Amino acid sequence: MDKMKNIKTELPDPSALKEEILKRYPRKIAKKREKSIVINDPDAIPEVQANVRTIPGIITQRGCTYAGCKGVILGPSRDIVNIVHGPIGCSFYAWLTRRNQTQPPTPDSPNFMTYCFSTDMQDSNIVFGGEQKLRQAIKEAYELFHPYSISVFSTCPVGLIGDDIHAACREMKAELGINIFGFSCEGYKGVSQSAGHHIANNRVFTDVVGRKTDKGRLGKFQVNLMGEYNIGGDAFVIEKYFKEMGITLLASFSGNSTIESYEYSQDADVNMVMCHRSINYIAEMMEKKYGIPWFKVNFIGANSSAKSLRKLAEYFGDKELIEKTELLIEREMARVKAVADRVRPKVEGKRAMLFVGGSRAHHYQELFNELGIETLSAGYEFGHRDDYEGRHVIPTIKVDADSRNIEELTVVKSETLFKPELQDKKLLLEQKGFKFEHYEGMMPTMKKNSLVIDDINHWETEKIIEMMKPDLFCAGIKEKYVVQKHGIPLKQLHSYDYGGPYAGFEGAINFYLEMERMLACDIWKMVDAPWKHEPSIMGSMVYE
Amino acid sequence: MLLRHTTATEYKREALTINPAKTCQPVGAMYCALGVHGCLPHSHGSQGCCSYHRSALTRHYKEPVMAATSSFTEGSSVFGGQANLLTGLENIFTIYDPEIVAVHSTCLSETIGDDLPQIIGKARSEGKIPLGKHVIPASTPSYVGSHVTGYANMLKAFVSYFPETTGTKIDQLNILSGWVEPADMRELKRIVSMMGLNAVVLPDTSDVLDTPMTGKYKMYPDGGTTIPDMVSMGDSWHTIALGEFCTRDAATELENKCKVKFSMRELPIGLSATDRFIKALRRYGKVSVPKEVEDERGRLVDVITDMHQYLYGKRVALFGDPDHLVPLTQFLADCGMKPVYVVSGTPGKIFTPLMEKALNGRVPEAKIMNGERADMFQLHQWIKQEGVDLLIGNTYGKYIARDENIPFVRYGFPILDRIGHSYFPSVGYLGGIRLLEKILGVLMDKIDATCPESKFELVM
C-alpha cells in the first residue's frame, strides 16, 4: 500500500537530469542556475532563486519592464490614450498582441485599445531631447480624440537622454485639464516584466485611484477584481457570475476596464487578487491607505472557481448572497462534471510541464488536477520567491540592487477615505479562520520530486523535453513551435492559442475540451510518413 | 466600430504617430540573419527587444525563431554593455554552438555608444569566440529608418564580412534577395535554375522558416545561405540586387570590396518587375530565356486578360514596405487597377520618385506618403474621405477593412492571422498569378455576398 501511495504523490528523482543540464554550462553559470533549478518537496519547501538577472546569451523567455507596465497592466484599459515615448518598435510590438478583450458599453463609448500611439523618436530627438515632441504628441492626441486620460510610457533611450516625462505630463495636464500621467518603465530596469508591473501599480495608485470620491454606493457588495486581464474573455465569464450573485464589480485591474473606474475603486469593500505577481502591490497599498482588505482568488479550474466564489460570499456573510452562490456553483458544477467525466478517461495520466508568467504556471495545474493530468515540472518566467514558496517568505527575501531600483511607495492612511469598519470586519473573519493577504505559492501543491525551474531557458527546455518526454508543454509563443517540432503539443498560456475563455466553470469546460483536442487527437501519430517504418524495397524493374 | 475614433477630418500632426506602417530596425536584422545557415541572431540591448522580435517573427511564420540577447540591466545602461556581450558570446558558443553569431544593436546600446566591432574584437582576443566561428556586427538603432533599414544593415554586415576575391571568377551570379518570404526565396532559386544559371541567394530563409514537422527539432535548420557560398560571392560575375531599400547598400559594399558589379532591380513582384528580373538574368547570365519561363509569363498575362473586367478601375489602398509597394503598385496599374493611396512608414526620399515611375502617370489622383507619420491612421482618414475597393497590407489592415467593409488582401509583414504567405510565392510570374487569385478572390467574394439575389452569378 505504501508503494502505491508513493506513486501517487511522488515523482521519480530528477537529480540526474539536473546534473545533465548543468554540465553544459560554464562553471559560473552552472553555479548560478543551480539555485534556480530545484527539486520540490512539499513537506519541506526548498528555496528557489527567483527574480534575479537573466544571464546574457542564454535565450530566455523573459521580456522587459516596459512590456510588464504598458503591455500587461495598462494595455487592457480602453478609455485612455497610451502614448509610448520612444522609437517606433516598442509601441508597435505591444499593439493588440496580448489579446485583452474589451466590451465598451455602447458603440460610442471610448475604446483606444485598437490604436497604437508613439512619438516615433528619430535620431535628432535622441541628440537634442524628445521632451518637446512628447508635449506636442500629447497635445495632438488631445485635439484629435479628447480622451478621458492620457498616459506616457518611457522606453530605453528616453531614460538615458534624460527626458523628464513626468514634468511634460504635469504641464500638459495643467494645460489640457484632463488627467495625464507617465510611467518610467524603461526596458532595462529590473530583471523582467515584473519590475514593470510594480512601476505600473505605483503610478496607478498615486495618480488614478481615489480621484473620484463622490460616486456614492453603486451596490450592496462592492468589489475590485485585480490581476485578471481578460485574455480570451476570462473576465467576461467572471463578471457574469458576479452579476448573477448580485456583486457589484467596481473596477477590474485591468481586463475589460476603464481608467475612470479605477478612480472610484477605493469605494470597494474588498479587493480580490487573481494574479498575485502583477498586482499585489496595489492591493497592499489600497489596504494601507483605504483600509480595504484583500484576499487571493483563483478562477482557473472549476474547484478553485467554486472556492473563490464561496470565499467572496463568506466575506460578506450575507445569507441571500451565500444561497445564490451555492445555487450557481451547484448548477455550473453539474455542467462541468458532465464534460470532465467524458474527457478525463481520455487524458488521465498524461504528463504536463508549465513554464509561464507569474501565476499561470500555478493556476493551470488546478485544471490539470481536475483531469488527472500530472505536472512533472513547472516554473515562472518572472515570478518571485513568494510566488513559488508562499508569502510567508517575503520578509526573508534579499532585496538586490535591481529590485532596489524600483520605487517602494510610502503609503499613509487617508484621513477621509480610510474605512476602519472593513478592518474590523477583517479581524473578526480572521478569528474564524478566513485567510487574508495569503498566498501559499506554487510549490506546496506540487508533488515531491517535481522539478521547479525559474526563468527556464532554451537549453533547459530542450533537455527536459528530451529526458522527461512530457505529453504536453505549456509556455508562450516563442516556445510554441520549438516544442511542437519535437512532436509534443504546446498550449500557449499567455494568449491561450487564440482560444478561451478558460476562467470559471465555462472556462474549465473549454479547457477540458481543448485538452481532449490536444492530447487525444491523431495528428501527432501521423508525423512519420507511413513508409518510414517499412523495410525499403530493393530491386529493379526488368524489361523483357 | 473597431477604430471608432478615426474620422475623415485631418488634423495636422507633427509629433504623434498613430497605427504605424513600420516597426524598428532590429527585427529586420533578425529576419535577415535567420537566412544564413548556422547563424544565431543576437540582440545587444534589453531582453524585451529580443522577446518582441522573436514573438513577431514567430507569429508571422508559426515556426521556431531563435535569437539571444545581452539582457541589459540598469547597470549595463550606465556602464555600457561590453560585459554583457562578452558573457553572452561565451555562453552562446558554449551552450548553443552556432557557426555564426549575428549581433545587432538596439536603441539602448546605440544611445550608450557601445562599439560593437571593438567589443567583438575584445571577445576574440580574450578567446571567447572559438576558432573558426564568426561574430558579425550590424548597427541598427531603432530611432533611424525602419525594420527595412535593419534588414539592409544586417545584409550589408554579412557582405562586408564573408565574400572574398581569389582572382578567379566563378560561373555564378549573386542575388541579394530583399525582404521576401521563404517561399519567395525558394521561387527565386527555381527561376534562376530554370534559366540554367547558378546563383548564390543571400539571405535565404527557405528551409529555415518553413521547416517540415519531423518530430525532431533542429536549432539550426537545413536552410540558409552557407558560409562557403557567401565567401564565393566575391568571385561571382555579377550581383543582382532586388529592392532599393533592402539591398542597395549591401550591393555597393560588395562592389567596393570585391569589385563585383551590381544591377539594381525591383523585387520581381508582378508582370513588369518580373520581366525586368528575367531580362537581368538573361543579360548578366548570358543566357536566352527558355520556353518554360515564357510559358509561365504567358499564363500570367492570360489570367490578367481573362479577368480584366473585375480588376479594371478598382481603387486600391496599400500600406507596407517600399520594396514591396513599388513593384506591387506597378502590377496593379498594369492590370488596370487604380492604386490611389500608398503609405509606408519607412523613410527615404527615393520612394516618391520610384512610385511615380511605377505609376507612370496612370493614376493622377494617387496620394503617396512615406516616412514619419505616414501611418495607417493617415491612410484610414483618406479612405474615409473617399473610399476604395480593395485594401492591401499586413494583418493590422483588418481593422480598417472590417470597419469600412473593404475587401482585404494580406501582404507584407507581419501577417499574424492567416497562413500561406510563407509557403506560396508572390514573386515571379507564378507569384503574380497567386496575387491575382487572392485579389480576385476577395473582390468576387464581396460581389457574391452583397449583390441582389436577382443579379447573383454562377459563372464569373
XYZ file of C-alpha atoms in Angstrom, chain A residues 21-534:
514
model
C 21.523 20.298 -17.622
C 24.186 21.981 -15.524
C 27.068 20.042 -17.063
C 26.870 22.012 -20.287
C 27.249 25.435 -18.647
C 30.436 27.370 -17.985
C 31.220 26.949 -14.266
C 29.973 30.345 -13.138
C 26.713 29.930 -14.990
C 26.190 26.419 -13.630
C 26.649 27.747 -10.118
C 24.023 30.402 -10.695
C 21.471 28.246 -12.500
C 21.789 25.517 -9.905
C 19.881 27.646 -7.409
C 17.021 28.247 -9.847
C 16.552 24.563 -10.671
C 15.041 22.997 -7.606
C 13.688 19.558 -6.786
C 10.424 20.069 -4.940
C 9.488 18.671 -1.576
C 6.068 19.884 -0.481
C 6.796 18.966 3.128
C 9.990 20.995 3.309
C 9.807 23.597 0.553
C 13.314 24.317 -0.714
C 14.371 27.879 -1.532
C 14.166 28.874 -5.202
C 16.363 31.559 -6.612
C 13.943 33.823 -8.475
C 13.588 37.392 -9.721
C 17.290 37.629 -10.410
C 19.077 38.813 -13.536
C 18.901 36.719 -16.643
C 22.340 35.609 -17.795
C 23.234 37.209 -21.155
C 23.215 34.792 -24.067
C 21.138 32.014 -22.513
C 17.964 32.530 -24.657
C 15.406 33.454 -22.065
C 11.611 33.639 -22.273
C 11.613 36.972 -20.475
C 10.636 40.361 -21.776
C 11.235 43.830 -20.401
C 9.906 46.271 -17.840
C 8.044 48.256 -20.487
C 6.234 45.075 -21.552
C 5.120 44.491 -17.970
C 3.981 48.060 -17.471
C 2.373 49.027 -20.765
C 1.629 45.632 -22.214
C 0.299 43.876 -19.149
C -1.121 46.369 -16.671
C -2.170 49.447 -18.645
C -2.807 47.812 -22.010
C -6.260 46.395 -21.216
C -7.936 49.718 -20.267
C -9.953 51.175 -23.092
C -10.672 54.835 -22.283
C -7.089 56.057 -22.224
C -4.653 57.105 -24.928
C -1.389 55.334 -24.090
C 1.461 57.179 -25.790
C 4.741 55.326 -25.968
C 7.616 57.781 -25.908
C 10.432 56.206 -27.867
C 11.395 54.705 -31.203
C 8.520 53.066 -33.056
C 9.135 49.406 -32.216
C 8.137 49.413 -28.544
C 4.639 50.682 -29.290
C 4.283 48.534 -32.388
C 5.014 45.236 -30.605
C 2.592 45.953 -27.774
C -0.194 46.739 -30.256
C -3.066 44.282 -29.719
C -0.719 41.338 -29.300
C -1.839 40.324 -25.795
C -5.445 39.523 -26.672
C -7.051 41.576 -23.923
C -10.692 41.633 -24.914
C -12.903 44.547 -24.034
C -16.574 45.392 -24.294
C -17.394 49.095 -24.421
C -20.972 49.546 -23.161
C -22.201 51.410 -26.256
C -20.993 51.847 -29.867
C -19.960 55.385 -28.931
C -18.105 54.536 -25.751
C -14.394 55.195 -25.976
C -12.069 52.377 -26.930
C -8.474 53.187 -27.837
C -7.161 49.654 -27.413
C -7.178 49.066 -31.167
C -4.876 52.055 -31.656
C -1.117 52.338 -31.352
C 0.365 55.685 -30.328
C 4.032 56.578 -30.477
C 6.286 59.606 -30.589
C 8.380 57.649 -33.119
C 11.637 59.172 -31.873
C 14.230 59.921 -34.541
C 17.964 60.395 -34.133
C 17.541 64.155 -33.778
C 15.241 63.530 -30.783
C 17.905 61.331 -29.226
C 20.560 64.007 -29.734
C 18.555 67.103 -28.823
C 15.989 65.549 -26.483
C 12.450 64.410 -27.115
C 10.502 66.268 -24.464
C 9.132 68.888 -26.820
C 7.995 66.224 -29.252
C 6.293 64.405 -26.397
C 4.421 67.549 -25.312
C 3.330 68.122 -28.887
C 2.240 64.483 -29.239
C 0.116 64.721 -26.080
C -1.460 67.893 -27.427
C -2.228 66.287 -30.770
C -3.740 63.204 -29.108
C -5.949 65.524 -27.075
C -7.044 67.625 -30.043
C -7.802 64.574 -32.152
C -9.581 62.390 -29.625
C -10.402 64.318 -26.416
C -9.802 61.171 -24.352
C -10.634 60.762 -20.666
C -6.949 60.370 -19.806
C -3.576 60.204 -21.459
C -0.575 58.297 -20.189
C 3.029 58.204 -21.317
C 5.482 55.302 -21.220
C 9.254 55.750 -21.245
C 11.340 53.400 -23.347
C 15.072 52.627 -23.005
C 16.641 55.632 -24.760
C 14.309 58.095 -23.002
C 15.767 57.181 -19.638
C 19.292 57.610 -20.973
C 18.878 61.003 -22.616
C 17.059 62.304 -19.564
C 13.704 63.417 -20.979
C 11.548 64.341 -17.977
C 8.290 62.720 -18.995
C 6.692 63.446 -15.636
C 7.291 67.185 -15.997
C 5.837 67.059 -19.506
C 2.792 65.194 -18.175
C 2.268 67.666 -15.330
C 2.469 70.655 -17.667
C 0.123 69.155 -20.232
C -2.288 68.091 -17.504
C -2.454 71.690 -16.317
C -2.840 72.974 -19.867
C -5.418 70.498 -21.136
C -7.375 69.829 -17.960
C -7.506 66.029 -18.203
C -5.559 63.516 -16.167
C -2.164 62.902 -17.753
C 0.493 60.770 -16.092
C 3.657 58.935 -17.008
C 5.482 55.693 -16.284
C 9.275 55.480 -16.057
C 9.245 51.905 -17.303
C 12.423 51.849 -19.394
C 13.067 48.323 -20.617
C 16.444 47.953 -18.928
C 15.042 48.433 -15.410
C 14.603 45.447 -13.140
C 15.226 41.927 -14.355
C 11.985 41.096 -16.162
C 8.428 42.257 -16.836
C 7.894 42.102 -13.085
C 9.533 45.465 -12.450
C 7.109 46.989 -14.939
C 4.136 45.623 -13.021
C 5.412 47.319 -9.895
C 6.032 50.626 -11.662
C 2.532 50.494 -13.176
C 0.939 49.677 -9.809
C 2.694 52.612 -8.178
C 1.595 55.229 -10.678
C -1.976 53.980 -10.990
C -2.169 54.115 -7.210
C -0.796 57.652 -6.871
C -2.322 59.268 -9.965
C -5.603 57.481 -10.588
C -7.121 55.599 -7.645
C -9.129 57.865 -5.362
C -9.635 60.764 -7.786
C -13.409 60.328 -7.711
C -14.883 60.434 -4.252
C -18.476 61.403 -4.998
C -19.650 58.241 -6.692
C -21.710 57.007 -3.753
C -22.631 53.356 -3.335
C -23.379 51.508 -6.553
C -24.380 48.211 -4.944
C -24.716 46.261 -1.746
C -21.496 44.319 -2.260
C -18.754 46.334 -3.953
C -15.560 44.635 -5.054
C -12.499 45.105 -7.249
C -11.011 42.217 -9.145
C -7.239 42.527 -9.524
C -4.780 40.780 -11.772
C -7.342 39.495 -14.268
C -6.536 40.697 -17.774
C -9.432 39.334 -19.818
C -7.286 37.266 -22.141
C -9.692 35.404 -24.388
C -12.676 36.788 -22.441
C -11.838 35.369 -18.977
C -13.114 38.493 -17.232
C -16.425 38.341 -19.103
C -17.081 34.933 -17.548
C -16.265 36.080 -14.026
C -18.313 39.265 -14.479
C -21.311 37.128 -15.394
C -21.063 35.206 -12.107
C -20.731 38.397 -10.094
C -23.812 39.795 -11.788
C -25.826 36.702 -11.013
C -24.713 36.791 -7.381
C -25.557 40.472 -7.015
C -21.928 41.551 -6.617
C -21.043 44.980 -7.978
C -17.676 44.953 -9.698
C -16.372 48.498 -9.341
C -13.111 48.066 -11.192
C -11.212 45.258 -12.784
C -7.446 45.768 -12.819
C -7.252 45.652 -15.710
C -9.228 43.354 -18.017
C -12.296 44.928 -19.668
C -11.706 48.101 -17.666
C -11.755 51.856 -17.844
C -9.377 54.256 -16.164
C -12.463 56.091 -14.951
C -13.479 53.037 -12.908
C -10.084 52.969 -11.172
C -10.744 56.487 -9.959
C -13.505 55.332 -7.599
C -12.140 51.843 -6.931
C -11.335 52.933 -3.374
C -15.073 52.580 -2.682
C -14.742 48.770 -2.778
C -15.495 46.633 0.262
C -12.819 44.153 -0.652
C -10.099 43.512 -3.246
C -9.720 40.101 -4.818
C -6.299 39.291 -6.224
C -6.132 36.852 -9.099
C -2.546 37.240 -10.373
C -0.568 37.703 -7.223
C 2.632 38.621 -9.024
C 1.467 41.537 -11.099
C -0.938 43.347 -8.814
C -0.286 42.547 -5.132
C 1.398 45.946 -4.765
C -1.747 47.955 -5.402
C -3.857 45.654 -3.205
C -1.424 46.173 -0.343
C -1.261 49.925 -0.855
C -5.051 50.224 -1.017
C -5.347 48.395 2.261
C -2.897 50.742 3.927
C -4.474 53.886 2.562
C -8.155 52.997 2.411
C -8.443 50.029 4.777
C -9.695 47.674 2.058
C -8.748 44.074 2.892
C -7.621 41.759 0.126
C -7.608 38.060 -0.396
C -6.278 35.782 -3.096
C -8.668 34.139 -5.517
C -8.209 31.833 -8.461
C -10.803 31.458 -11.183
C -8.771 28.951 -13.187
C -10.182 25.494 -12.526
C -13.754 24.620 -11.580
C -12.913 23.718 -7.983
C -10.868 26.839 -7.385
C -13.583 28.950 -9.006
C -16.133 27.485 -6.630
C -13.768 28.023 -3.718
C -13.145 31.632 -4.727
C -16.829 32.463 -5.136
C -17.624 30.834 -1.788
C -14.864 32.838 -0.162
C -16.317 36.024 -1.581
C -19.799 35.167 -0.307
C -18.350 34.233 3.066
C -16.595 37.581 3.263
C -19.863 39.441 3.035
C -21.628 36.804 5.164
C -24.990 37.644 3.617
C -27.452 34.754 3.687
C -29.095 35.530 0.353
C -25.707 36.003 -1.312
C -24.472 32.682 0.072
C -27.594 30.925 -1.201
C -27.281 32.440 -4.677
C -23.615 31.492 -4.766
C -24.324 27.881 -3.799
C -27.062 27.639 -6.422
C -24.726 28.968 -9.091
C -21.948 26.587 -8.086
C -24.291 23.597 -7.986
C -25.686 24.346 -11.413
C -22.302 25.023 -13.003
C -20.524 22.101 -11.353
C -23.088 19.728 -12.830
C -22.214 21.014 -16.311
C -18.509 20.813 -15.564
C -18.798 17.272 -14.239
C -20.597 16.033 -17.324
C -17.724 17.160 -19.556
C -14.977 16.153 -17.129
C -16.386 12.633 -16.839
C -16.278 12.285 -20.596
C -12.835 13.829 -21.163
C -10.966 12.562 -18.113
C -10.597 8.932 -19.199
C -9.035 10.093 -22.456
C -6.355 12.281 -20.884
C -5.843 10.873 -17.400
C -2.247 10.032 -16.594
C -0.804 12.322 -19.261
C 2.161 14.378 -18.101
C 2.491 18.142 -18.421
C 5.022 20.911 -17.945
C 4.239 24.588 -17.436
C 6.677 27.461 -17.826
C 4.865 30.725 -17.985
C 4.097 34.016 -16.293
C 3.939 34.797 -12.635
C 0.844 32.851 -11.607
C -0.468 30.920 -14.595
C 2.100 28.140 -14.189
C 0.475 27.558 -10.801
C -3.189 28.238 -11.606
C -3.348 25.921 -14.603
C -2.141 22.992 -12.521
C -5.623 23.132 -10.962
C -7.183 22.340 -14.326
C -4.706 19.536 -14.905
C -5.500 18.052 -11.486
C -9.194 18.048 -12.363
C -8.429 15.917 -15.413
C -5.878 13.665 -13.728
C -3.007 15.144 -15.744
C 0.247 15.073 -13.812
C 2.542 18.098 -13.592
C 6.145 16.972 -13.942
C 7.813 20.324 -13.941
C 6.840 23.983 -13.688
C 8.279 27.429 -13.259
C 7.639 31.091 -13.733
C 9.057 33.470 -16.296
C 9.096 36.454 -13.917
C 7.802 35.183 -10.538
C 9.380 35.964 -7.183
C 10.181 33.575 -4.358
C 6.806 34.192 -2.707
C 5.023 33.007 -5.838
C 6.893 29.713 -5.503
C 7.226 29.220 -1.782
C 4.357 31.294 -0.372
C 4.028 34.798 1.009
C 5.489 33.835 4.362
C 8.972 34.026 2.827
C 8.615 37.701 1.868
C 10.446 39.018 4.957
C 13.372 36.740 4.173
C 13.755 37.760 0.523
C 17.031 39.535 -0.051
C 16.446 42.829 -1.869
C 19.141 43.103 -4.519
C 20.270 46.147 -6.487
C 17.855 45.502 -9.344
C 14.817 45.419 -7.064
C 16.051 48.363 -5.033
C 15.932 50.497 -8.163
C 12.158 50.085 -8.326
C 10.459 52.597 -6.089
C 8.632 51.353 -2.973
C 5.995 53.956 -2.172
C 5.453 55.099 1.369
C 1.724 54.901 1.829
C -0.140 56.770 4.554
C -3.651 56.229 5.790
C -6.204 58.519 4.151
C -7.778 60.836 6.719
C -11.083 60.951 4.878
C -11.381 57.724 2.933
C -9.991 55.084 5.280
C -12.692 52.605 6.249
C -11.965 51.249 9.737
C -15.129 49.110 9.623
C -13.581 46.975 6.898
C -10.535 46.382 9.066
C -12.806 45.417 11.982
C -14.614 43.003 9.716
C -11.297 41.563 8.632
C -10.241 40.954 12.230
C -13.486 39.187 13.029
C -13.254 36.975 9.976
C -9.610 36.165 10.619
C -10.601 34.881 14.049
C -12.912 32.471 12.261
C -10.031 31.243 10.123
C -10.657 33.361 6.987
C -7.346 33.984 5.319
C -6.488 37.468 4.052
C -3.205 38.509 2.404
C -2.473 34.855 1.975
C -0.902 33.052 -0.925
C 0.614 29.644 -0.398
C 2.575 29.700 -3.658
C 3.058 27.024 -6.279
C 5.326 24.510 -4.594
C 3.209 23.258 -1.671
C 0.632 21.998 -4.179
C 3.177 20.237 -6.386
C 4.339 16.678 -5.974
C 7.550 15.579 -4.349
C 10.380 15.462 -6.893
C 8.597 17.680 -9.383
C 11.187 19.908 -10.976
C 10.811 23.638 -10.386
C 12.777 25.850 -12.771
C 12.746 29.627 -12.611
C 13.381 31.642 -15.796
C 13.872 28.495 -17.843
C 15.974 28.948 -20.974
C 16.093 27.240 -24.332
C 18.799 24.742 -23.422
C 16.962 23.640 -20.288
C 13.682 23.387 -22.216
C 15.242 21.121 -24.823
C 16.892 18.992 -22.174
C 13.820 18.384 -20.008
C 11.760 17.575 -23.096
C 14.351 15.121 -24.299
C 14.759 13.417 -20.931
C 11.266 13.579 -19.421
C 9.246 13.317 -22.644
C 6.105 15.101 -21.476
C 2.775 14.757 -23.295
C 2.039 18.454 -23.117
C 4.078 21.601 -22.662
C 2.641 24.969 -21.644
C 4.522 28.186 -22.385
C 4.312 31.131 -24.786
C 4.564 31.961 -28.463
C 8.384 31.882 -28.591
C 8.447 28.315 -27.270
C 5.360 27.104 -29.135
C 6.865 25.789 -32.347
C 10.196 24.772 -30.835
C 8.378 22.304 -28.618
C 5.942 21.210 -31.298
C 8.793 20.392 -33.698
C 9.780 17.843 -31.053
C 6.398 16.261 -31.704
C 4.890 17.483 -28.436
C 1.835 19.758 -28.405
C 2.287 23.131 -26.732
C -0.538 25.115 -25.190
C 0.116 28.824 -25.015
C -0.915 30.150 -21.633
C -0.303 33.803 -22.429
C -2.553 34.033 -25.468
C -4.430 30.740 -24.992
C -3.590 29.962 -28.627
C -6.337 32.434 -29.554
C -8.917 30.315 -27.707
C -10.517 30.554 -24.303
C -12.042 31.760 -22.096
C -10.569 29.391 -19.538
C -11.747 31.138 -16.362
C -14.646 29.969 -14.252
C -16.775 26.894 -14.867
C -17.411 27.709 -18.503
C -13.678 28.202 -18.934
C -12.895 24.881 -17.261
C -15.159 23.140 -19.755
C -13.408 24.935 -22.622
C -10.051 23.850 -21.271
C -11.106 20.227 -20.815
C -12.263 20.156 -24.435
C -9.013 21.754 -25.503
C -7.057 19.046 -23.670
C -9.183 16.435 -25.398
C -8.325 18.044 -28.731
C -4.620 18.313 -27.997
C -3.935 15.074 -26.143
C -6.386 12.643 -27.656
C -6.043 13.548 -31.328
C -4.435 11.579 -34.155
C -2.237 14.116 -35.901
C 0.814 13.667 -33.666
C 0.784 9.979 -34.543
C 0.952 10.858 -38.237
C 4.226 12.809 -38.077
C 6.242 9.967 -39.599
C 5.434 9.071 -43.195
C 3.772 5.643 -43.426
C 6.687 4.109 -45.363
C 9.180 5.269 -42.732
C 8.810 2.095 -40.665
C 8.648 -0.322 -43.591
